[in-house]
Amino acid sequence: MLVVMEAGARPDQIEAVVRHIEKMGLKAHAIPGANRTAIGITGKPGRADPEILENYPGVKEVIRVSHAYKLVSREARPDDSIINVGGVDVGGNGIVVVGGPCAVESLDQSRAIAEGIRNAGGQLFRGGAFKPRTSPYSFQGLGEPGLEILAKIREEFDLPIVTEAIDNEALALVDQYADCIQIGARNMQNFSLLKAAGRARKPILLKRGMSATLEELLLSAEYIMAEGNYNVILCERGVRTFADHTRNTLDLSIVPAIKRISHLPVLVDPSHGTGKRNKVAPMSRAAIAAGADGVLIEVHHKPEEALSDGPQAILPEAFAVIVRECDAIARVVGRSLQPALAATV
Ligand code: PEP
Ligand code: MN
């Protein structure tokens, strides 16, 4: 259920509706928009009838939302959400280019890469301290010392940090250090982790599971928002298909499909999406042309020595070219590169 308030509804009228919803034992999610506030109702209505709210002053209408996702939908919020990640806006008219290594390996490695990201005009730094690896014998990440390195990178290079939480324990730590918490493809339907992410203070970057449908992705985002964290960014990172010329099949058509029904920003990860360094630039350009709010790219200064995902990592110089090309394509579709923090001080 969704309570749509009149454009001129007063804060006390909104408050009265929220109080009534809570009295019915349900959860109220007030979602302010450019033209009106909507209040999403979650929880089991039981015998309570939310339609009674139609009689409240300031209420325009009460809508029964027919699909399973509610808070992520454009019915709840017609205009695009803009999510602030450590001072950088994701969504809206600007596009972001996020870069960094698959895994944080050392301070020197992260510094060398971060310097390239900053000089290229990249706005956010990505790097895993906790790595979900297919083999238990592969490098699993540095853990908390890796998060400390990331905090130093933010200080030194003015780049907000995106890093993954692979379980509830890591999430509590990542929430303390990062500017944005990544939930990886393998955890897209880890519902206990999603609920914990919904209670975290930081925005969440939710990656699409490798065999997840659009509706499953949106419902996972709904889990996070239903707990009260409305700062969710979606990320397409390729799905499993029969095609074997790439690691995954990057499903760019999900970008306009999401935009049609959801207000959440969408990034595209052409690195995991293709697994091949020579496909990262063309798919980055295509992602921006398709309407993505940015791209997430794995960068390494010595890809042949990378402890994970070397074959898909590009050099900092190649990253700089992608930033310029994404900006050029963004301009064709009436957008442009979001300024980096380093450029705005
Ligand atoms: C990553 O971004 O480092 C990662 C592990 O990605 P995914 O969860 O999409 O495989
Ligand atoms: Mn990786």
Coordinates of C-alpha atoms and ligand atoms in Angstrom, one line a residue:
M1 CA 0.0 0.0 0.0
L2 CA 1.1 3.5 -0.8
V3 CA -0.4 6.7 0.7
V4 CA 0.1 9.5 -1.8
M5 CA -0.2 12.9 -0.1
E6 CA -1.4 16.1 -1.8
A7 CA 1.3 18.3 -3.2
G8 CA 0.7 20.9 -0.4
A9 CA 0.3 18.5 2.5
R10 CA 1.8 19.9 5.7
P11 CA 4.4 18.0 7.8
D12 CA 1.9 17.5 10.7
Q13 CA -0.6 15.9 8.2
I14 CA 2.2 13.5 7.0
E15 CA 3.1 12.8 10.7
A16 CA -0.6 12.0 11.5
V17 CA -0.7 9.4 8.7
V18 CA 2.6 7.9 9.8
R19 CA 1.3 7.6 13.4
H20 CA -1.9 5.9 12.2
I21 CA 0.1 3.4 10.2
E22 CA 2.3 2.6 13.1
K23 CA -0.7 2.2 15.4
M24 CA -2.0 -0.5 13.0
G25 CA 1.2 -2.4 13.7
L26 CA 2.7 -1.6 10.3
K27 CA 5.8 0.2 9.2
A28 CA 5.6 3.6 7.5
H29 CA 8.2 4.8 5.0
A30 CA 7.8 8.5 4.2
I31 CA 9.4 9.1 0.8
P32 CA 9.6 12.8 -0.1
G33 CA 9.6 13.6 -3.8
A34 CA 9.9 16.8 -5.9
N35 CA 6.2 17.3 -6.1
R36 CA 4.6 15.2 -3.3
T37 CA 5.4 12.9 -0.5
A38 CA 4.4 9.2 -0.6
I39 CA 4.2 7.0 2.4
G40 CA 5.0 3.3 1.8
I41 CA 3.3 0.8 4.1
T42 CA 5.1 -2.5 4.8
G43 CA 4.2 -5.4 7.1
K44 CA 1.2 -7.6 7.3
P45 CA -2.0 -5.6 7.5
G46 CA -4.0 -8.4 9.3
R47 CA -7.4 -6.9 10.1
A48 CA -6.2 -3.3 9.8
D49 CA -7.5 -1.5 6.7
P50 CA -5.1 1.1 5.5
E51 CA -7.7 2.4 3.1
I52 CA -9.2 4.3 6.0
L53 CA -6.3 6.7 5.6
E54 CA -8.0 8.1 2.6
N55 CA -10.1 10.2 5.0
Y56 CA -7.1 11.9 6.6
P57 CA -6.5 15.5 5.7
G58 CA -3.8 16.0 3.1
V59 CA -4.1 12.5 1.7
K60 CA -4.7 12.4 -2.1
E61 CA -5.1 8.7 -2.6
V62 CA -4.3 5.3 -1.2
I63 CA -2.9 2.9 -3.8
R64 CA -2.8 -0.8 -3.6
V65 CA 0.6 -1.7 -5.1
S66 CA 0.0 -4.8 -7.2
H67 CA 3.6 -6.0 -7.6
A68 CA 5.8 -7.4 -4.8
Y69 CA 8.3 -4.5 -4.7
K70 CA 7.0 -1.2 -3.4
L71 CA 9.6 1.2 -2.0
V72 CA 11.9 0.7 -5.0
S73 CA 9.1 1.5 -7.5
R74 CA 8.4 4.7 -9.3
E75 CA 4.9 4.6 -7.8
A76 CA 6.5 5.3 -4.4
R77 CA 8.9 8.0 -5.9
P78 CA 8.3 9.2 -9.4
D79 CA 11.6 11.1 -9.7
D80 CA 15.1 9.6 -9.8
S81 CA 16.8 9.0 -6.4
I82 CA 20.2 10.7 -6.0
I83 CA 22.4 8.9 -3.5
N84 CA 25.2 10.8 -1.8
V85 CA 28.3 8.6 -1.4
G86 CA 30.8 10.5 0.8
G87 CA 30.0 13.8 -0.9
V88 CA 29.6 12.4 -4.5
D89 CA 26.1 12.2 -5.9
V90 CA 25.2 8.9 -7.7
G91 CA 22.2 9.3 -9.9
G92 CA 20.6 12.5 -11.3
N93 CA 22.2 14.2 -14.2
G94 CA 25.8 13.4 -13.4
I95 CA 27.5 10.1 -14.2
V96 CA 30.2 8.5 -12.1
V97 CA 33.2 6.4 -13.0
V98 CA 34.3 4.2 -10.1
G99 CA 37.7 2.6 -10.3
G100 CA 40.1 0.5 -8.2
P101 CA 41.5 -3.0 -7.8
C102 CA 39.5 -6.1 -7.4
A103 CA 41.3 -6.6 -4.0
V104 CA 43.2 -4.3 -1.8
E105 CA 46.7 -6.0 -1.7
S106 CA 48.9 -3.4 0.0
L107 CA 49.1 0.3 0.8
D108 CA 51.6 0.8 -2.1
Q109 CA 49.4 -1.0 -4.6
S110 CA 46.3 0.9 -3.6
R111 CA 48.2 4.3 -3.7
A112 CA 49.5 3.6 -7.1
I113 CA 46.1 2.8 -8.4
A114 CA 44.3 5.6 -6.5
E115 CA 46.6 8.2 -8.0
G116 CA 45.6 7.1 -11.4
I117 CA 41.9 7.1 -10.6
R118 CA 42.1 10.6 -9.1
N119 CA 44.2 12.1 -11.9
A120 CA 41.8 10.6 -14.5
G121 CA 38.8 12.3 -12.8
G122 CA 37.3 9.1 -11.3
Q123 CA 35.0 10.0 -8.4
L124 CA 35.0 6.9 -6.2
F125 CA 37.5 4.3 -5.3
R126 CA 36.6 0.6 -5.2
G127 CA 38.6 -2.3 -3.7
G128 CA 37.8 -5.4 -1.8
A129 CA 39.1 -6.1 1.7
F130 CA 36.8 -9.1 2.0
K131 CA 36.8 -11.2 -1.2
P132 CA 34.2 -13.8 -2.0
R133 CA 36.4 -16.3 -4.0
T134 CA 35.3 -19.4 -5.8
S135 CA 38.2 -21.4 -4.4
P136 CA 39.0 -21.5 -0.7
Y137 CA 42.7 -21.5 -1.6
S138 CA 42.5 -18.2 -3.4
F139 CA 43.4 -14.9 -1.8
Q140 CA 40.6 -14.0 0.5
G141 CA 41.4 -10.3 1.1
L142 CA 43.3 -8.5 3.8
G143 CA 40.3 -8.1 6.1
E144 CA 40.3 -5.1 8.5
P145 CA 43.9 -4.1 7.7
G146 CA 42.6 -3.7 4.1
L147 CA 39.8 -1.4 5.4
E148 CA 42.5 0.7 7.1
I149 CA 44.3 1.0 3.8
L150 CA 41.1 2.2 2.2
A151 CA 40.6 4.8 4.9
K152 CA 44.1 6.1 4.2
I153 CA 43.3 6.3 0.5
R154 CA 40.2 8.4 1.1
E155 CA 42.3 10.8 3.2
E156 CA 45.2 11.0 0.8
F157 CA 43.3 11.2 -2.5
D158 CA 39.9 12.6 -1.6
L159 CA 38.2 9.6 -3.0
P160 CA 35.1 8.1 -1.2
I161 CA 35.4 4.3 -0.7
V162 CA 33.2 1.5 -2.0
T163 CA 34.0 -1.9 -0.5
E164 CA 32.3 -5.2 -0.1
A165 CA 30.8 -6.9 3.0
I166 CA 30.6 -10.6 2.5
D167 CA 28.8 -11.5 5.7
N168 CA 27.1 -9.8 8.7
E169 CA 30.4 -9.7 10.7
A170 CA 32.2 -7.9 7.8
L171 CA 29.2 -5.6 7.3
A172 CA 29.6 -4.1 10.8
L173 CA 33.3 -3.4 10.1
V174 CA 32.7 -2.1 6.6
D175 CA 30.0 0.2 7.9
Q176 CA 32.6 1.9 10.1
Y177 CA 35.2 2.4 7.4
A178 CA 33.5 2.7 4.0
D179 CA 31.4 5.4 2.3
C180 CA 29.4 2.8 0.4
I181 CA 28.9 -0.9 1.3
Q182 CA 28.9 -3.3 -1.6
I183 CA 26.8 -6.5 -1.5
G184 CA 28.2 -8.8 -4.1
A185 CA 26.5 -11.0 -6.7
R186 CA 26.9 -14.1 -4.7
N187 CA 25.1 -12.5 -1.7
M188 CA 22.3 -10.8 -3.6
Q189 CA 19.8 -13.1 -2.0
N190 CA 21.5 -13.4 1.4
F191 CA 18.4 -12.1 3.1
S192 CA 19.9 -11.8 6.6
L193 CA 22.8 -9.7 5.1
L194 CA 20.3 -7.6 3.2
K195 CA 18.3 -6.9 6.4
A196 CA 21.5 -6.0 8.2
A197 CA 22.5 -3.7 5.3
G198 CA 19.0 -2.1 5.7
R199 CA 20.1 -1.2 9.3
A200 CA 23.5 0.1 8.3
R201 CA 24.3 3.8 8.1
K202 CA 26.0 3.9 4.8
P203 CA 24.6 3.6 1.2
I204 CA 24.5 0.1 -0.3
L205 CA 25.7 -0.9 -3.8
L206 CA 23.7 -4.0 -4.6
K207 CA 25.1 -6.2 -7.4
R208 CA 22.8 -8.4 -9.5
G209 CA 23.1 -12.1 -8.7
M210 CA 24.6 -14.0 -11.6
S211 CA 21.2 -15.7 -12.4
A212 CA 18.8 -13.1 -10.9
T213 CA 15.9 -11.7 -12.7
L214 CA 15.0 -8.0 -12.7
E215 CA 12.2 -8.7 -10.2
E216 CA 14.5 -10.7 -7.9
L217 CA 17.1 -7.8 -8.0
L218 CA 14.4 -5.3 -7.1
L219 CA 13.1 -7.4 -4.3
S220 CA 16.5 -7.7 -2.8
A221 CA 16.7 -3.9 -2.9
E222 CA 13.3 -3.8 -1.3
Y223 CA 14.7 -5.9 1.6
I224 CA 17.2 -3.2 2.3
M225 CA 14.8 -0.3 2.0
A226 CA 12.1 -2.1 4.1
E227 CA 14.5 -1.9 7.0
G228 CA 14.8 1.9 6.6
N229 CA 18.0 2.3 4.5
Y230 CA 16.7 4.1 1.4
N231 CA 20.1 4.7 -0.1
V232 CA 20.5 1.8 -2.5
I233 CA 22.4 1.8 -5.8
L234 CA 21.8 -1.1 -8.2
C235 CA 24.6 -2.7 -10.3
E236 CA 24.4 -4.9 -13.4
R237 CA 27.5 -7.1 -13.5
G238 CA 26.6 -9.8 -16.0
V239 CA 24.7 -13.0 -15.8
R240 CA 25.4 -16.6 -16.7
T241 CA 24.4 -17.7 -20.2
F242 CA 25.6 -20.2 -22.8
A243 CA 27.8 -17.6 -24.3
D244 CA 31.4 -18.4 -23.5
H245 CA 33.3 -15.6 -25.3
T246 CA 33.0 -13.6 -22.1
R247 CA 33.1 -14.5 -18.4
N248 CA 29.5 -13.4 -18.0
T249 CA 27.0 -11.8 -20.4
L250 CA 26.6 -8.1 -19.6
D251 CA 22.8 -7.5 -19.8
L252 CA 22.7 -3.8 -20.6
S253 CA 19.0 -4.0 -21.5
I254 CA 18.3 -4.2 -17.7
V255 CA 19.4 -0.6 -17.4
P256 CA 16.4 0.9 -19.2
A257 CA 14.2 -1.9 -17.8
I258 CA 15.1 -0.8 -14.3
K259 CA 14.7 2.9 -15.0
R260 CA 11.2 2.3 -16.3
I261 CA 10.0 0.9 -13.0
S262 CA 12.4 2.0 -10.3
H263 CA 13.8 5.4 -9.1
L264 CA 17.1 3.8 -7.9
P265 CA 20.4 4.7 -9.6
V266 CA 22.0 1.9 -11.7
L267 CA 25.7 1.3 -12.3
V268 CA 27.2 -1.1 -14.7
D269 CA 30.3 -3.3 -14.0
P270 CA 31.9 -4.2 -17.4
S271 CA 34.9 -5.8 -15.7
H272 CA 33.0 -8.7 -14.1
G273 CA 30.4 -8.4 -16.9
T274 CA 32.9 -9.5 -19.5
G275 CA 36.0 -10.7 -17.6
K276 CA 38.2 -9.4 -20.4
R277 CA 40.2 -6.3 -20.3
N278 CA 39.7 -5.5 -24.1
K279 CA 35.9 -5.4 -23.6
V280 CA 35.8 -3.0 -20.7
A281 CA 36.1 0.2 -22.7
P282 CA 33.4 -0.6 -25.3
M283 CA 31.0 -1.9 -22.7
S284 CA 31.6 1.2 -20.5
R285 CA 30.7 3.4 -23.4
A286 CA 27.6 1.3 -24.2
A287 CA 26.5 1.4 -20.5
I288 CA 26.4 5.2 -20.5
A289 CA 24.7 5.3 -23.8
A290 CA 22.0 2.9 -22.4
G291 CA 21.3 5.3 -19.5
A292 CA 23.5 3.9 -16.7
D293 CA 24.3 6.4 -13.9
G294 CA 28.0 5.3 -14.1
V295 CA 30.4 2.4 -14.4
L296 CA 32.4 0.4 -11.9
I297 CA 35.8 -0.7 -13.3
E298 CA 38.6 -2.9 -12.0
V299 CA 42.0 -1.1 -12.4
H300 CA 45.5 -2.4 -11.5
H301 CA 48.9 -0.8 -12.1
K302 CA 50.4 -4.3 -12.6
P303 CA 47.5 -6.5 -13.8
E304 CA 49.8 -9.5 -14.4
E305 CA 50.7 -9.5 -10.6
A306 CA 47.1 -8.9 -9.3
L307 CA 46.1 -11.4 -6.6
S308 CA 42.6 -11.6 -8.1
D309 CA 40.9 -10.8 -11.5
G310 CA 44.1 -9.7 -13.2
P311 CA 42.7 -10.7 -16.7
Q312 CA 39.9 -8.1 -16.5
A313 CA 41.9 -5.3 -14.9
I314 CA 42.9 -2.4 -17.0
L315 CA 45.8 0.0 -16.5
P316 CA 45.2 3.5 -15.0
E317 CA 46.0 5.1 -18.4
A318 CA 43.2 3.0 -20.0
F319 CA 40.9 4.1 -17.2
A320 CA 41.6 7.7 -18.0
V321 CA 40.6 7.2 -21.6
I322 CA 37.3 5.6 -20.4
V323 CA 36.5 8.5 -18.1
R324 CA 36.9 10.9 -21.1
E325 CA 34.9 8.7 -23.4
C326 CA 32.1 8.2 -20.9
D327 CA 31.9 12.0 -20.4
A328 CA 31.6 12.5 -24.2
I329 CA 28.8 9.9 -24.5
A330 CA 27.1 11.3 -21.4
R331 CA 26.9 14.7 -23.2
V332 CA 25.2 13.1 -26.2
V333 CA 22.4 11.9 -23.9
G334 CA 22.2 15.3 -22.1
R335 CA 24.3 14.4 -19.1
S336 CA 27.9 14.9 -18.0
L337 CA 30.6 13.6 -15.7
Q338 CA 29.9 14.3 -12.0
P339 CA 32.8 16.4 -10.6
A340 CA 35.2 14.6 -8.3
L341 CA 35.7 15.8 -4.7
A342 CA 39.4 16.5 -5.6
A343 CA 38.2 18.8 -8.4
T344 CA 35.7 20.7 -6.3
V345 CA 38.0 21.8 -3.4
Ligands
PEP1 C1 33.7 -7.4 -7.0 O1 33.1 -6.3 -7.4 O2 34.8 -7.4 -6.6 C2 33.0 -8.6 -7.1 C3 33.4 -9.7 -6.4 O3 31.9 -8.6 -7.9 P1 30.7 -9.6 -8.1 O4 30.0 -9.7 -6.8 O5 29.8 -8.9 -9.1 O6 31.2 -10.9 -8.6
MN2 MN 36.9 -8.7 -9.0

